[in-house]
CSV table of N, CA and C in Angstrom, one decimal:
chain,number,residue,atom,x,y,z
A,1,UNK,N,-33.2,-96.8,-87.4
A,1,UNK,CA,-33.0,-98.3,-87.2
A,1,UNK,C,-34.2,-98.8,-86.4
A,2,UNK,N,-34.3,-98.1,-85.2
A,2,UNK,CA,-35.9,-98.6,-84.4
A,2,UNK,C,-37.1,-98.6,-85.4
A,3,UNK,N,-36.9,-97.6,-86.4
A,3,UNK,CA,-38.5,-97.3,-87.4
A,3,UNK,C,-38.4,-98.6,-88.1
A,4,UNK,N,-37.3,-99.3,-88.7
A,4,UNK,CA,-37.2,-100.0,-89.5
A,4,UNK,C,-37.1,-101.7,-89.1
A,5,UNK,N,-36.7,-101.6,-87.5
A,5,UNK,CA,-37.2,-102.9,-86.9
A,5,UNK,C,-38.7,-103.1,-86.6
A,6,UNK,N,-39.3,-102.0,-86.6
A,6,UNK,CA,-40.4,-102.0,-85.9
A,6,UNK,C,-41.4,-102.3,-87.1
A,7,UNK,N,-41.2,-101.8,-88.1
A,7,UNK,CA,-41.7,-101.6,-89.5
A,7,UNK,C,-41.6,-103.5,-89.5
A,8,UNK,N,-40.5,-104.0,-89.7
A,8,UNK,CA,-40.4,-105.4,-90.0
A,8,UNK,C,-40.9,-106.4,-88.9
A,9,UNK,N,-41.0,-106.1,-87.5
A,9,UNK,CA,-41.8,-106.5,-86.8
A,9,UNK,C,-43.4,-106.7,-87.2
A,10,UNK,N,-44.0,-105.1,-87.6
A,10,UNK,CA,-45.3,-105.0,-87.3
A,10,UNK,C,-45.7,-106.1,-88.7
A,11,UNK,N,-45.0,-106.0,-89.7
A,11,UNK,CA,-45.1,-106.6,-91.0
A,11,UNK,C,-45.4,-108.1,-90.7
A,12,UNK,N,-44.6,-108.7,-90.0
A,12,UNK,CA,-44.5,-110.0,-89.3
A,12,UNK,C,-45.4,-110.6,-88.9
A,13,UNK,N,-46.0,-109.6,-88.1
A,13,UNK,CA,-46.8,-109.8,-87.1
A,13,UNK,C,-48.2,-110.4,-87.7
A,14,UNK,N,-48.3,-109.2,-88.8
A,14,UNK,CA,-49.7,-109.0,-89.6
A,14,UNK,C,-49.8,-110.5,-90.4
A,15,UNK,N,-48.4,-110.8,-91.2
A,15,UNK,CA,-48.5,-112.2,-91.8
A,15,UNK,C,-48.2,-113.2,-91.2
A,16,UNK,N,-47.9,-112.7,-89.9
A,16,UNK,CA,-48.7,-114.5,-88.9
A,16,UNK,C,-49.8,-114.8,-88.7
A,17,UNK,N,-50.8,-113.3,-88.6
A,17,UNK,CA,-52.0,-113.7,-88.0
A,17,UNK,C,-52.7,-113.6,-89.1
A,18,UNK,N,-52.3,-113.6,-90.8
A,18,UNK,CA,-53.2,-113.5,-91.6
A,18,UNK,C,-52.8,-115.1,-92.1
A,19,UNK,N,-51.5,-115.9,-91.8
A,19,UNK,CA,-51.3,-117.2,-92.2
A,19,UNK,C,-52.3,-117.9,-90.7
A,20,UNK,N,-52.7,-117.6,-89.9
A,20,UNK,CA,-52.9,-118.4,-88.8
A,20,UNK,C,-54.7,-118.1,-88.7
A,21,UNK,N,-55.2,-117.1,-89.6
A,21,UNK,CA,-56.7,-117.2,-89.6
A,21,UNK,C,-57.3,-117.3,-90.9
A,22,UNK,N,-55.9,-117.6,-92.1
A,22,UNK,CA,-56.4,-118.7,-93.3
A,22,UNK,C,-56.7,-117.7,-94.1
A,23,UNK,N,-56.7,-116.5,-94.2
A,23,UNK,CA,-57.2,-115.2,-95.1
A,23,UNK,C,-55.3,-115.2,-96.0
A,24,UNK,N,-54.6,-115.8,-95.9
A,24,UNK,CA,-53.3,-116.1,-96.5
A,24,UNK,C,-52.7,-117.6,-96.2
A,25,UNK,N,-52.3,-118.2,-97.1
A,25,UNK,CA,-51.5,-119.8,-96.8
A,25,UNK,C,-50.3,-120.0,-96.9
A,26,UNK,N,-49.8,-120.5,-96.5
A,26,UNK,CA,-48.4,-121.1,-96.5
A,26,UNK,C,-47.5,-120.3,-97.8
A,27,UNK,N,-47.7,-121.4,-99.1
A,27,UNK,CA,-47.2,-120.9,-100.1
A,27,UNK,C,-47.6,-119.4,-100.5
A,28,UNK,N,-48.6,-118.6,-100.6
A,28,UNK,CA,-47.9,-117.3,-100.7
A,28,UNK,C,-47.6,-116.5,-99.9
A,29,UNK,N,-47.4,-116.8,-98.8
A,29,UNK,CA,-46.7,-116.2,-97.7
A,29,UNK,C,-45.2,-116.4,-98.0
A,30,UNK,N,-44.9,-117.5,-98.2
A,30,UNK,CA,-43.7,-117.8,-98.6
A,30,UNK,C,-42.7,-117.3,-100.0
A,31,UNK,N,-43.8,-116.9,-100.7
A,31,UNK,CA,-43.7,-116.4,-102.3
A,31,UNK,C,-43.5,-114.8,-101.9
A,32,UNK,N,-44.1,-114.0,-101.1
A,32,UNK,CA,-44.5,-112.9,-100.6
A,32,UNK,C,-42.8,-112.4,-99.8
A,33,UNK,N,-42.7,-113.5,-98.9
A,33,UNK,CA,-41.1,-112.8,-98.5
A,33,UNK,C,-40.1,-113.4,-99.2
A,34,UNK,N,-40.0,-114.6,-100.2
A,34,UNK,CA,-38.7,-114.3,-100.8
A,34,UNK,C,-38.8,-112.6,-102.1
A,35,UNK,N,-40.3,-112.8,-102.3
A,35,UNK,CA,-40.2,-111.3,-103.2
A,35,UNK,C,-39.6,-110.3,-102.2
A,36,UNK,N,-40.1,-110.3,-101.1
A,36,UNK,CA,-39.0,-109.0,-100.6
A,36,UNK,C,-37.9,-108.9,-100.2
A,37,UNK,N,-37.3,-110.2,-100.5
A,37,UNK,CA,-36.0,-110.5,-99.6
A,37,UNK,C,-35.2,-110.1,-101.9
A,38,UNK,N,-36.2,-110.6,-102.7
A,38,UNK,CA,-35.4,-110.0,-103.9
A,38,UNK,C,-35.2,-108.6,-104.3
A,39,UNK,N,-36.5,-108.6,-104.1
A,39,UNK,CA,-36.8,-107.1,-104.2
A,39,UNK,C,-35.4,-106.0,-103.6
A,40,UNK,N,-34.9,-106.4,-102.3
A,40,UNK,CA,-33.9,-105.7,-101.4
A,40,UNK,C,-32.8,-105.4,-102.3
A,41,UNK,N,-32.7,-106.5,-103.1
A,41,UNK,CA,-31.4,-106.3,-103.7
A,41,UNK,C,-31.3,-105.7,-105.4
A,42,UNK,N,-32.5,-105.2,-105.7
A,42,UNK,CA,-32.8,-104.1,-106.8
A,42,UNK,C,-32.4,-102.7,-106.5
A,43,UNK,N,-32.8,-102.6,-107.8
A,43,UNK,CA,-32.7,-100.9,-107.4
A,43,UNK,C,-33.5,-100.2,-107.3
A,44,UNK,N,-35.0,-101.3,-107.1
A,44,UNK,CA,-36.1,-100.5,-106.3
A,44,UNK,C,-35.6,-100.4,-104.6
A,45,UNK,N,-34.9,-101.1,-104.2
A,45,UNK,CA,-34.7,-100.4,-103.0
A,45,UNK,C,-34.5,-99.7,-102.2
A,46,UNK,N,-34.0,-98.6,-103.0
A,46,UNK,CA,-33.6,-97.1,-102.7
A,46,UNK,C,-34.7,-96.7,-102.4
A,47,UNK,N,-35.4,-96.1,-103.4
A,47,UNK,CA,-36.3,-95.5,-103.1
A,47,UNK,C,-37.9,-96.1,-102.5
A,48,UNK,N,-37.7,-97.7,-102.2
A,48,UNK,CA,-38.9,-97.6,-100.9
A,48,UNK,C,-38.4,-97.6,-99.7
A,49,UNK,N,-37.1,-97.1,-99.5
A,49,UNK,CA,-36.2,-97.4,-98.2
A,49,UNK,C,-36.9,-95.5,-98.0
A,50,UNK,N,-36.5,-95.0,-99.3
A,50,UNK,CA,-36.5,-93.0,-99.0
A,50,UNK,C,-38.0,-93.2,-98.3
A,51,UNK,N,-39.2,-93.8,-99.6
A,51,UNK,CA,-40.2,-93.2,-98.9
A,51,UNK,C,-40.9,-93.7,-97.9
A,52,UNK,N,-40.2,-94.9,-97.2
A,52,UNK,CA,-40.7,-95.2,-95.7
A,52,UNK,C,-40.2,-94.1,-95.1
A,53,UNK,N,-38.6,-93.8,-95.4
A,53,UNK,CA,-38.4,-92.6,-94.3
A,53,UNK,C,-38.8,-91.4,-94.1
A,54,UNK,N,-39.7,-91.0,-95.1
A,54,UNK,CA,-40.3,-90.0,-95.4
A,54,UNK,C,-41.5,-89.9,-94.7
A,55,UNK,N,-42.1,-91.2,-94.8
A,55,UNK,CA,-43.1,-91.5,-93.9
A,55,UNK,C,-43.0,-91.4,-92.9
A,56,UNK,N,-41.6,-92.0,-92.0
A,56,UNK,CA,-41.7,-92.0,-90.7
A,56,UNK,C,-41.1,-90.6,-90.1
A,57,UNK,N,-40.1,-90.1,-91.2
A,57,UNK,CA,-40.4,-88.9,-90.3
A,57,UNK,C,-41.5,-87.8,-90.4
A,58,UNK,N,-42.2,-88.3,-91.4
A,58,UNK,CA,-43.6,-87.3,-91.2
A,58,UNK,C,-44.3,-87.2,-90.1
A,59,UNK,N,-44.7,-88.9,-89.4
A,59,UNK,CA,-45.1,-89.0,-88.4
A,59,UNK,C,-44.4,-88.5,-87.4
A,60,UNK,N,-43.2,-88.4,-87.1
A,60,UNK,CA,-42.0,-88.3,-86.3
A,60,UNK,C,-42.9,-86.4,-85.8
A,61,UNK,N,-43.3,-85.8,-86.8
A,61,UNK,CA,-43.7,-84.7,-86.4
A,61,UNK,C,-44.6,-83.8,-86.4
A,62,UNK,N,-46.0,-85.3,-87.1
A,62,UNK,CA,-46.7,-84.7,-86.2
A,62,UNK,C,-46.7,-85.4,-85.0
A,63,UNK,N,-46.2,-86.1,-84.4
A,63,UNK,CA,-46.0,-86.5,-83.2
A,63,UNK,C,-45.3,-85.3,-82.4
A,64,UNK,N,-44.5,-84.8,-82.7
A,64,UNK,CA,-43.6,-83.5,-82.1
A,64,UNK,C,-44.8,-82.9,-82.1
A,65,UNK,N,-45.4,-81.9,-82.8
A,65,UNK,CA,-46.2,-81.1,-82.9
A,65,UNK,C,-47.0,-81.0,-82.1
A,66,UNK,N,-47.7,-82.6,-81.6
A,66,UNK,CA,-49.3,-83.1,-81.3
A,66,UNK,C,-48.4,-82.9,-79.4
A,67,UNK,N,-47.4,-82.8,-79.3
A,67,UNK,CA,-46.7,-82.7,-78.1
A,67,UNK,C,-46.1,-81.3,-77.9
A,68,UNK,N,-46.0,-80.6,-78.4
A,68,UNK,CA,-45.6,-79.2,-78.2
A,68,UNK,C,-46.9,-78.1,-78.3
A,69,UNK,N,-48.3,-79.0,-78.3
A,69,UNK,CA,-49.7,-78.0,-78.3
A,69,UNK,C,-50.0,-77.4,-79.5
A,70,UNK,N,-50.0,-77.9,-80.5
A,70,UNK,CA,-50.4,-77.8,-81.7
A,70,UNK,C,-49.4,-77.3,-82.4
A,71,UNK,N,-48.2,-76.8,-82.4
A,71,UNK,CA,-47.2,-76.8,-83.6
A,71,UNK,C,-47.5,-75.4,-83.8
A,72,UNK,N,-48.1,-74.3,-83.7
A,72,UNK,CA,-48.1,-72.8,-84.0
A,72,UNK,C,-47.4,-71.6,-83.6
């Protein structure tokens, strides 16, 4: 749940500062999240829901790893 707030946070973040220095405008910004607010409700969902988490727990260990002195 933290990976997945944080995920929609950083996302946020990026398309304020990309509507706010004009490299993106209004309308497809706006086109951009109702596509993923559709998208949610497909049955692509599943599986970009698996492979974010796949992602994050990848990182999840090399982070473990990079903290236990190289993982060997």
């Amino acid at each position: 749940m933290i990976i997945q707030f944080s995920l929609v946070l950083l996302l946020g973040v990026v398309l304020f500062v990309m509507i706010r220095g004009g490299s993106i405008k209004w309308g497809p910004a706006i086109v951009a999240i109702l596509f993923g607010f559709s998208l949610a409700f497909t049955g692509a969902a599943d599986p970009i829901q698996n492979f974010l988490e796949s992602i994050s727990d990848s990182l999840g260990s090399v982070d473990d790893s990079l903290r236990s002195g190289g993982g060997s």
